[in-house]
């Protein structure tokens, strides 16, 4: 819902007049927008704030400069090189890092759809470290998570703010996690426009609709975790009225996550493999004991003879 994708601010555009008056395009969420405010000298120290990104002028999302590790495997067929994200994808792990925009959304949605087509019933794990971003891009990911047959577990590492917090809460019920020192922030959408009165009214109605939609989604997932009638829509609306920062314990209490992880849990496949190995070891031990008993019995028979 961003008017322009060709500007330096990414998923929104800024209009600055001689007095440094800033008007933001509609349908963005706060963290990324406020990073843009930080680029204006007269406003930088007064208003700039961000969640996970520096507000220094010209700073781009860390994802743009992420170093790409590669893994080399050698087999009878020869050598094969994988980038780290492709290798993780083979293990049904998706990493959502950085600003949520159209490019990020297209990548995540594609990965979700491919993993479902590969093995529909196997779970997917999505690791989230994001300050949020475009509502429409985020909703594309959210709807795809609900659309596919594969259950999607979410894990917050570092931080999940704004639209990213909705994705974190939108994971499979009972399988929404956060690591101990993560931070989570929820709030209402932020938008703005300029123009004639009728256009401003259209934008205002649209952003209000998006706010109501976000509140209903959050209420649904909070009540799944805490009970069907724990939160009313009005209570969720009040909760998301302003920026609400939460530690993992607070997020657990509210119902945004289901558990705080300190160690990686056993996967279903890992548990089954472990049980199989234990069963085989037990069977081998029993067979060994039976062989020993048979051998002892034969020795006694020989001695008696």
Short mmCIF file of C-alpha atoms in Angstrom, two decimals:
data_model
loop_
_atom_site.label_atom_id
_atom_site.label_comp_id
_atom_site.label_asym_id
_atom_site.label_seq_id
_atom_site.Cartn_x
_atom_site.Cartn_y
_atom_site.Cartn_z
CA UNK A 1 0.00 0.00 0.00
CA UNK A 2 3.03 2.16 -0.53
CA UNK A 3 2.72 4.84 -3.23
CA UNK A 4 6.32 4.50 -4.41
CA UNK A 5 8.98 1.81 -4.19
CA UNK A 6 11.70 3.79 -5.98
CA UNK A 7 12.76 6.11 -3.18
CA UNK A 8 15.62 5.81 -0.72
CA UNK A 9 13.28 5.23 2.22
CA UNK A 10 12.17 1.86 0.86
CA UNK A 11 8.51 1.19 1.54
CA UNK A 12 7.39 4.79 1.92
CA UNK A 13 8.10 8.25 0.58
CA UNK A 14 8.71 11.52 2.40
CA UNK A 15 7.79 15.01 1.25
CA UNK A 16 9.82 17.83 2.76
CA UNK A 17 9.21 21.54 2.27
CA UNK A 18 11.43 24.49 3.21
CA UNK A 19 10.26 24.28 6.83
CA UNK A 20 11.16 20.58 7.04
CA UNK A 21 7.51 19.58 7.30
CA UNK A 22 7.26 15.84 6.80
CA UNK A 23 4.21 14.01 5.50
CA UNK A 24 4.39 10.25 5.31
CA UNK A 25 2.69 8.11 2.70
CA UNK A 26 -0.08 5.84 3.91
CA UNK A 27 0.16 2.25 5.14
CA UNK A 28 3.48 1.94 6.87
CA UNK A 29 4.35 0.99 10.41
CA UNK A 30 6.37 3.14 12.74
CA UNK A 31 9.90 1.78 13.13
CA UNK A 32 10.98 2.17 9.50
CA UNK A 33 9.16 5.48 9.06
CA UNK A 34 10.83 7.00 12.07
CA UNK A 35 14.22 5.95 10.75
CA UNK A 36 13.48 8.19 7.77
CA UNK A 37 12.67 11.09 10.09
CA UNK A 38 16.15 10.65 11.48
CA UNK A 39 17.63 11.66 8.13
CA UNK A 40 16.34 15.23 8.53
CA UNK A 41 18.97 17.30 10.40
CA UNK A 42 16.43 19.45 12.24
CA UNK A 43 14.38 16.45 13.41
CA UNK A 44 17.01 13.75 13.84
CA UNK A 45 17.68 14.07 17.55
CA UNK A 46 14.18 15.20 18.49
CA UNK A 47 12.05 12.52 16.85
CA UNK A 48 14.16 9.74 15.40
CA UNK A 49 13.80 6.31 16.92
CA UNK A 50 14.07 2.85 15.52
CA UNK A 51 13.77 -0.77 16.59
CA UNK A 52 16.96 -2.57 15.68
CA UNK A 53 18.24 -0.10 13.06
CA UNK A 54 20.45 2.93 13.49
CA UNK A 55 18.85 6.30 12.78
CA UNK A 56 22.05 7.75 11.33
CA UNK A 57 21.66 9.42 7.91
CA UNK A 58 21.97 7.06 4.99
CA UNK A 59 21.80 3.90 7.08
CA UNK A 60 20.25 0.99 5.19
CA UNK A 61 18.75 -2.18 6.66
CA UNK A 62 21.38 -4.66 7.83
CA UNK A 63 19.90 -7.30 5.53
CA UNK A 64 21.31 -5.43 2.52
CA UNK A 65 24.87 -6.08 3.72
CA UNK A 66 24.53 -9.47 5.40
CA UNK A 67 27.63 -11.61 4.78
CA UNK A 68 26.68 -14.79 2.92
CA UNK A 69 28.34 -17.95 4.27
CA UNK A 70 28.59 -20.92 1.91
CA UNK A 71 28.71 -24.63 2.70
CA UNK A 72 30.58 -27.08 0.49
CA UNK A 73 29.58 -30.74 0.44
CA UNK A 74 31.54 -33.55 -1.16
CA UNK A 75 29.90 -36.78 -2.28
CA UNK A 76 30.37 -39.51 -4.90
CA UNK A 77 28.62 -37.21 -7.37
CA UNK A 78 31.18 -34.47 -6.77
CA UNK A 79 31.25 -31.17 -4.91
CA UNK A 80 28.22 -29.00 -4.34
CA UNK A 81 28.12 -25.51 -2.80
CA UNK A 82 25.12 -24.12 -0.93
CA UNK A 83 24.48 -20.67 0.48
CA UNK A 84 23.49 -20.89 4.15
CA UNK A 85 19.84 -19.91 3.62
CA UNK A 86 19.31 -22.57 0.95
CA UNK A 87 20.87 -25.14 3.26
CA UNK A 88 18.56 -24.11 6.10
CA UNK A 89 15.60 -24.28 3.71
CA UNK A 90 16.43 -27.94 3.12
CA UNK A 91 15.86 -28.41 6.86
CA UNK A 92 12.52 -26.54 6.55
CA UNK A 93 13.90 -23.46 8.31
CA UNK A 94 13.03 -19.95 7.06
CA UNK A 95 14.81 -16.79 8.26
CA UNK A 96 12.86 -13.53 8.24
CA UNK A 97 15.51 -10.88 8.93
CA UNK A 98 15.18 -7.14 8.43
CA UNK A 99 12.49 -4.86 7.07
CA UNK A 100 9.30 -6.46 5.76
CA UNK A 101 8.87 -5.19 2.20
CA UNK A 102 7.70 -6.57 -1.14
CA UNK A 103 11.04 -8.29 -1.83
CA UNK A 104 11.17 -9.91 1.59
CA UNK A 105 7.51 -10.94 1.29
CA UNK A 106 7.98 -12.52 -2.14
CA UNK A 107 10.93 -14.55 -0.84
CA UNK A 108 9.18 -15.77 2.32
CA UNK A 109 5.90 -16.60 0.54
CA UNK A 110 7.79 -18.55 -2.14
CA UNK A 111 9.68 -20.55 0.48
CA UNK A 112 6.47 -21.38 2.37
CA UNK A 113 4.71 -22.54 -0.79
CA UNK A 114 7.66 -24.65 -1.92
CA UNK A 115 8.07 -26.37 1.45
CA UNK A 116 4.37 -27.21 1.51
CA UNK A 117 4.47 -28.64 -2.01
CA UNK A 118 7.53 -30.71 -1.06
CA UNK A 119 6.08 -32.26 2.12
CA UNK A 120 2.67 -30.86 3.14
CA UNK A 121 2.44 -32.44 6.60
CA UNK A 122 5.93 -31.66 7.89
CA UNK A 123 6.30 -28.56 10.11
CA UNK A 124 8.14 -25.39 9.10
CA UNK A 125 10.15 -23.21 11.51
CA UNK A 126 10.37 -19.46 10.87
CA UNK A 127 13.00 -17.43 12.76
CA UNK A 128 12.03 -13.75 13.02
CA UNK A 129 14.28 -10.75 13.70
CA UNK A 130 12.54 -7.74 12.19
CA UNK A 131 11.43 -4.17 13.01
CA UNK A 132 8.29 -4.56 10.88
CA UNK A 133 7.50 -2.74 7.67
CA UNK A 134 4.79 -2.73 5.02
CA UNK A 135 1.37 -3.95 6.15
CA UNK A 136 0.42 -5.41 2.77
CA UNK A 137 3.72 -7.27 2.45
CA UNK A 138 3.35 -8.61 5.98
CA UNK A 139 -0.25 -9.69 5.43
CA UNK A 140 0.84 -11.65 2.35
CA UNK A 141 3.16 -13.66 4.60
CA UNK A 142 0.54 -14.01 7.35
CA UNK A 143 -2.17 -15.25 4.98
CA UNK A 144 0.21 -17.73 3.35
CA UNK A 145 1.15 -19.13 6.77
CA UNK A 146 -2.54 -19.79 7.43
CA UNK A 147 -3.23 -20.98 3.87
CA UNK A 148 -0.69 -23.79 3.59
CA UNK A 149 -1.19 -27.22 5.16
CA UNK A 150 2.22 -27.31 6.84
CA UNK A 151 2.14 -25.97 10.42
CA UNK A 152 4.44 -22.95 10.82
CA UNK A 153 6.26 -22.55 14.12
CA UNK A 154 7.62 -19.04 14.84
CA UNK A 155 10.71 -18.15 16.87
CA UNK A 156 11.71 -14.59 17.81
CA UNK A 157 15.46 -14.02 17.87
CA UNK A 158 16.55 -10.48 18.70
CA UNK A 159 13.34 -8.55 18.13
CA UNK A 160 9.93 -8.63 16.52
CA UNK A 161 8.16 -5.28 16.24
CA UNK A 162 5.05 -4.00 14.56
CA UNK A 163 4.08 -6.22 11.58
CA UNK A 164 6.75 -8.73 12.59
CA UNK A 165 5.07 -9.14 15.99
CA UNK A 166 1.81 -10.04 14.24
CA UNK A 167 3.66 -12.72 12.26
CA UNK A 168 5.24 -14.02 15.47
CA UNK A 169 1.83 -14.24 17.15
CA UNK A 170 0.37 -15.82 14.00
CA UNK A 171 2.44 -18.99 14.25
CA UNK A 172 0.99 -22.43 14.97
CA UNK A 173 -0.85 -22.41 18.32
CA UNK A 174 1.39 -23.81 21.04
CA UNK A 175 4.52 -23.43 18.89
CA UNK A 176 5.29 -19.69 19.09
CA UNK A 177 8.61 -19.13 20.81
CA UNK A 178 11.15 -16.47 21.73
CA UNK A 179 14.75 -16.68 22.88
CA UNK A 180 15.43 -15.22 26.36
CA UNK A 181 16.74 -11.76 25.45
CA UNK A 182 14.37 -10.96 22.61
CA UNK A 183 12.16 -7.85 22.58
CA UNK A 184 8.65 -7.63 21.16
CA UNK A 185 6.66 -4.51 20.32
CA UNK A 186 3.07 -4.08 19.14
CA UNK A 187 1.19 -0.94 18.13
CA UNK A 188 -1.38 0.46 15.71
CA UNK A 189 -0.50 1.29 12.07
CA UNK A 190 0.99 4.69 11.27
CA UNK A 191 0.15 6.56 8.09
CA UNK A 192 -0.39 9.98 6.63
CA UNK A 193 -1.11 11.85 3.43
CA UNK A 194 -1.69 15.29 1.98
CA UNK A 195 -4.09 16.66 -0.57
CA UNK A 196 -7.71 17.67 -0.83
CA UNK A 197 -10.18 16.85 1.93
CA UNK A 198 -11.88 13.98 0.10
CA UNK A 199 -8.54 12.20 -0.51
CA UNK A 200 -7.50 12.62 3.11
CA UNK A 201 -10.82 11.11 4.21
CA UNK A 202 -10.28 8.10 1.93
CA UNK A 203 -6.83 7.51 3.41
CA UNK A 204 -8.14 7.95 6.96
CA UNK A 205 -10.87 5.36 6.39
CA UNK A 206 -8.38 2.93 4.89
CA UNK A 207 -5.85 3.16 7.71
CA UNK A 208 -8.66 2.77 10.24
CA UNK A 209 -9.79 -0.39 8.43
CA UNK A 210 -6.23 -1.74 8.57
CA UNK A 211 -6.09 -0.94 12.29
CA UNK A 212 -9.31 -2.84 12.98
CA UNK A 213 -8.08 -5.77 10.90
CA UNK A 214 -4.78 -5.92 12.80
CA UNK A 215 -6.57 -5.75 16.15
CA UNK A 216 -8.88 -8.64 15.20
CA UNK A 217 -5.94 -10.78 14.10
CA UNK A 218 -4.03 -10.10 17.32
CA UNK A 219 -7.12 -10.74 19.47
CA UNK A 220 -7.69 -14.08 17.73
CA UNK A 221 -4.19 -15.34 18.50
CA UNK A 222 -4.05 -13.96 22.04
CA UNK A 223 -7.33 -15.67 22.89
CA UNK A 224 -6.15 -18.94 21.36
CA UNK A 225 -3.27 -18.85 23.84
CA UNK A 226 -5.11 -17.52 26.90
CA UNK A 227 -8.71 -18.61 26.45
CA UNK A 228 -11.54 -17.70 24.11
CA UNK A 229 -12.83 -14.72 26.11
CA UNK A 230 -9.63 -13.46 27.74
CA UNK A 231 -9.41 -10.28 25.63
CA UNK A 232 -12.17 -8.17 24.13
CA UNK A 233 -11.58 -6.21 20.94
CA UNK A 234 -11.64 -3.00 22.99
CA UNK A 235 -8.90 -4.32 25.29
CA UNK A 236 -6.69 -5.24 22.35
CA UNK A 237 -7.36 -1.83 20.80
CA UNK A 238 -6.20 -0.15 24.03
CA UNK A 239 -3.17 -2.46 24.21
CA UNK A 240 -2.09 -1.45 20.70
CA UNK A 241 -3.01 2.23 21.04
CA UNK A 242 0.61 3.23 21.59
CA UNK A 243 3.97 1.46 21.26
CA UNK A 244 3.92 -1.43 23.73
CA UNK A 245 7.36 -2.94 24.30
CA UNK A 246 7.51 -6.33 26.00
CA UNK A 247 10.15 -8.63 27.37
CA UNK A 248 9.73 -12.33 26.59
CA UNK A 249 8.12 -12.90 30.00
CA UNK A 250 5.63 -10.10 29.36
CA UNK A 251 4.91 -11.42 25.87
CA UNK A 252 4.32 -14.87 27.36
CA UNK A 253 1.92 -13.43 29.92
CA UNK A 254 0.00 -11.46 27.28
CA UNK A 255 -0.17 -14.44 24.91
CA UNK A 256 1.99 -13.27 21.99
CA UNK A 257 4.22 -16.33 22.47
CA UNK A 258 3.70 -19.75 24.06
CA UNK A 259 7.15 -20.49 25.47
CA UNK A 260 10.57 -18.99 26.12
CA UNK A 261 13.33 -21.23 24.73
CA UNK A 262 16.79 -21.55 26.22
CA UNK A 263 17.76 -24.69 24.29
CA UNK A 264 16.62 -25.91 20.90
CA UNK A 265 13.79 -28.44 21.34
CA UNK A 266 13.85 -31.91 19.82
CA UNK A 267 12.11 -32.07 16.45
CA UNK A 268 9.47 -34.70 15.79
CA UNK A 269 11.89 -36.46 13.45
CA UNK A 270 14.63 -36.26 16.06
CA UNK A 271 12.41 -37.74 18.75
CA UNK A 272 11.33 -40.59 16.46
CA UNK A 273 14.95 -41.29 15.49
CA UNK A 274 15.97 -41.27 19.15
CA UNK A 275 13.17 -43.70 20.05
CA UNK A 276 14.14 -45.98 17.16
CA UNK A 277 17.78 -46.01 18.27
CA UNK A 278 16.78 -46.73 21.87
CA UNK A 279 14.51 -49.54 20.68
CA UNK A 280 17.28 -51.07 18.58
CA UNK A 281 19.75 -50.84 21.47
CA UNK A 282 17.23 -52.47 23.82
CA UNK A 283 16.56 -55.23 21.28
CA UNK A 284 20.30 -55.83 20.82
CA UNK A 285 20.77 -56.04 24.60
CA UNK A 286 17.91 -58.52 24.95
CA UNK A 287 19.26 -60.67 22.13
CA UNK A 288 22.70 -60.64 23.77
CA UNK A 289 21.25 -61.71 27.11
CA UNK A 290 19.29 -64.53 25.46
CA UNK A 291 22.42 -65.72 23.65
CA UNK A 292 24.36 -65.72 26.94
CA UNK A 293 21.61 -67.73 28.64
CA UNK A 294 21.56 -70.22 25.77
CA UNK A 295 25.34 -70.55 25.91
CA UNK A 296 25.30 -71.11 29.69
CA UNK A 297 22.54 -73.69 29.31
CA UNK A 298 24.55 -75.56 26.66
CA UNK A 299 27.63 -75.56 28.90
CA UNK A 300 25.64 -77.01 31.81
CA UNK A 301 24.21 -79.72 29.56
CA UNK A 302 27.71 -80.61 28.35
CA UNK A 303 29.03 -80.83 31.91
CA UNK A 304 26.12 -83.03 32.98
CA UNK A 305 26.78 -85.36 30.09
#
